[in-house]
């Protein structure tokens, strides 16, 4: 945010849906501690409120890469026959 009162932290979790939700739940419960440590170490007028947001772009990229490997692997095997 322009006023630096909120901070969005995008996180990636490799694992299933339960692992992602557990990680978000853990980070959300530790938000107060993280904010205190941030206030202690960074000299700012206001310590921002931290919001953790699940970023699935890495998982999406891995999925696309797998699909490309499947297609190129299948086309190479089909050409040899």
PDB file of C-alpha atoms in Angstrom, residues 5-71:
ATOM      1  CA  UNK A   5       0.499   0.391   6.625  1.00  0.00           C
ATOM      2  CA  UNK A   6      -0.144  -2.944   4.951  1.00  0.00           C
ATOM      3  CA  UNK A   7       2.233  -5.436   3.426  1.00  0.00           C
ATOM      4  CA  UNK A   8       1.325  -8.334   1.157  1.00  0.00           C
ATOM      5  CA  UNK A   9       3.723 -11.254   1.437  1.00  0.00           C
ATOM      6  CA  UNK A  10       3.301 -13.756  -1.382  1.00  0.00           C
ATOM      7  CA  UNK A  11       4.396 -17.260  -0.407  1.00  0.00           C
ATOM      8  CA  UNK A  12       4.801 -20.487  -2.343  1.00  0.00           C
ATOM      9  CA  UNK A  13       4.272 -23.853  -0.714  1.00  0.00           C
ATOM     10  CA  UNK A  14       5.180 -27.006  -2.583  1.00  0.00           C
ATOM     11  CA  UNK A  15       2.852 -29.737  -1.451  1.00  0.00           C
ATOM     12  CA  UNK A  16      -0.789 -30.649  -1.371  1.00  0.00           C
ATOM     13  CA  UNK A  17      -3.724 -28.413  -0.468  1.00  0.00           C
ATOM     14  CA  UNK A  18      -3.518 -29.371   3.219  1.00  0.00           C
ATOM     15  CA  UNK A  19       0.167 -28.386   3.430  1.00  0.00           C
ATOM     16  CA  UNK A  20      -0.628 -25.041   1.821  1.00  0.00           C
ATOM     17  CA  UNK A  21      -3.497 -24.330   4.216  1.00  0.00           C
ATOM     18  CA  UNK A  22      -1.452 -25.437   7.247  1.00  0.00           C
ATOM     19  CA  UNK A  23       1.404 -23.146   6.227  1.00  0.00           C
ATOM     20  CA  UNK A  24      -0.923 -20.181   5.740  1.00  0.00           C
ATOM     21  CA  UNK A  25      -2.562 -20.892   9.088  1.00  0.00           C
ATOM     22  CA  UNK A  26       0.829 -21.061  10.819  1.00  0.00           C
ATOM     23  CA  UNK A  27       2.075 -17.840   9.247  1.00  0.00           C
ATOM     24  CA  UNK A  28      -1.157 -16.053  10.091  1.00  0.00           C
ATOM     25  CA  UNK A  29      -0.906 -17.151  13.724  1.00  0.00           C
ATOM     26  CA  UNK A  30       2.731 -15.946  13.848  1.00  0.00           C
ATOM     27  CA  UNK A  31       1.868 -12.598  12.256  1.00  0.00           C
ATOM     28  CA  UNK A  32       2.091 -10.706  15.552  1.00  0.00           C
ATOM     29  CA  UNK A  33       5.548 -12.091  16.298  1.00  0.00           C
ATOM     30  CA  UNK A  34       6.773 -11.368  12.767  1.00  0.00           C
ATOM     31  CA  UNK A  35       5.403  -7.827  12.964  1.00  0.00           C
ATOM     32  CA  UNK A  36       7.129  -7.218  16.328  1.00  0.00           C
ATOM     33  CA  UNK A  37      10.450  -8.480  14.965  1.00  0.00           C
ATOM     34  CA  UNK A  38      10.018  -6.297  11.900  1.00  0.00           C
ATOM     35  CA  UNK A  39       9.344  -3.261  14.109  1.00  0.00           C
ATOM     36  CA  UNK A  40      12.403  -4.064  16.205  1.00  0.00           C
ATOM     37  CA  UNK A  41      14.800  -4.426  13.265  1.00  0.00           C
ATOM     38  CA  UNK A  42      13.470  -1.968  10.651  1.00  0.00           C
ATOM     39  CA  UNK A  43      13.267   1.726  11.445  1.00  0.00           C
ATOM     40  CA  UNK A  44       9.847   2.772  10.164  1.00  0.00           C
ATOM     41  CA  UNK A  45       7.219   5.181  11.462  1.00  0.00           C
ATOM     42  CA  UNK A  46       4.485   2.537  11.179  1.00  0.00           C
ATOM     43  CA  UNK A  47       5.021  -1.189  11.202  1.00  0.00           C
ATOM     44  CA  UNK A  48       2.873  -2.615   8.413  1.00  0.00           C
ATOM     45  CA  UNK A  49       0.141  -5.159   8.934  1.00  0.00           C
ATOM     46  CA  UNK A  50       1.276  -8.304   7.108  1.00  0.00           C
ATOM     47  CA  UNK A  51      -1.087 -10.302   4.914  1.00  0.00           C
ATOM     48  CA  UNK A  52       0.120 -13.650   3.656  1.00  0.00           C
ATOM     49  CA  UNK A  53      -1.138 -14.604   0.208  1.00  0.00           C
ATOM     50  CA  UNK A  54      -0.635 -17.970  -1.431  1.00  0.00           C
ATOM     51  CA  UNK A  55       1.268 -17.625  -4.719  1.00  0.00           C
ATOM     52  CA  UNK A  56       0.681 -20.609  -6.967  1.00  0.00           C
ATOM     53  CA  UNK A  57       2.776 -19.418  -9.907  1.00  0.00           C
ATOM     54  CA  UNK A  58       5.654 -21.805  -9.141  1.00  0.00           C
ATOM     55  CA  UNK A  59       3.269 -24.755  -8.939  1.00  0.00           C
ATOM     56  CA  UNK A  60       1.662 -23.613 -12.195  1.00  0.00           C
ATOM     57  CA  UNK A  61       5.084 -23.377 -13.870  1.00  0.00           C
ATOM     58  CA  UNK A  62       6.063 -26.859 -12.696  1.00  0.00           C
ATOM     59  CA  UNK A  63       2.760 -28.204 -14.023  1.00  0.00           C
ATOM     60  CA  UNK A  64       3.277 -26.583 -17.433  1.00  0.00           C
ATOM     61  CA  UNK A  65       6.852 -27.881 -17.555  1.00  0.00           C
ATOM     62  CA  UNK A  66       5.605 -31.428 -16.865  1.00  0.00           C
ATOM     63  CA  UNK A  67       3.035 -31.154 -19.634  1.00  0.00           C
ATOM     64  CA  UNK A  68       5.672 -29.915 -22.087  1.00  0.00           C
ATOM     65  CA  UNK A  69       7.936 -32.820 -21.104  1.00  0.00           C
ATOM     66  CA  UNK A  70       5.065 -35.267 -21.655  1.00  0.00           C
ATOM     67  CA  UNK A  71       4.291 -33.854 -25.087  1.00  0.00           C
TER      68      UNK A  71
END
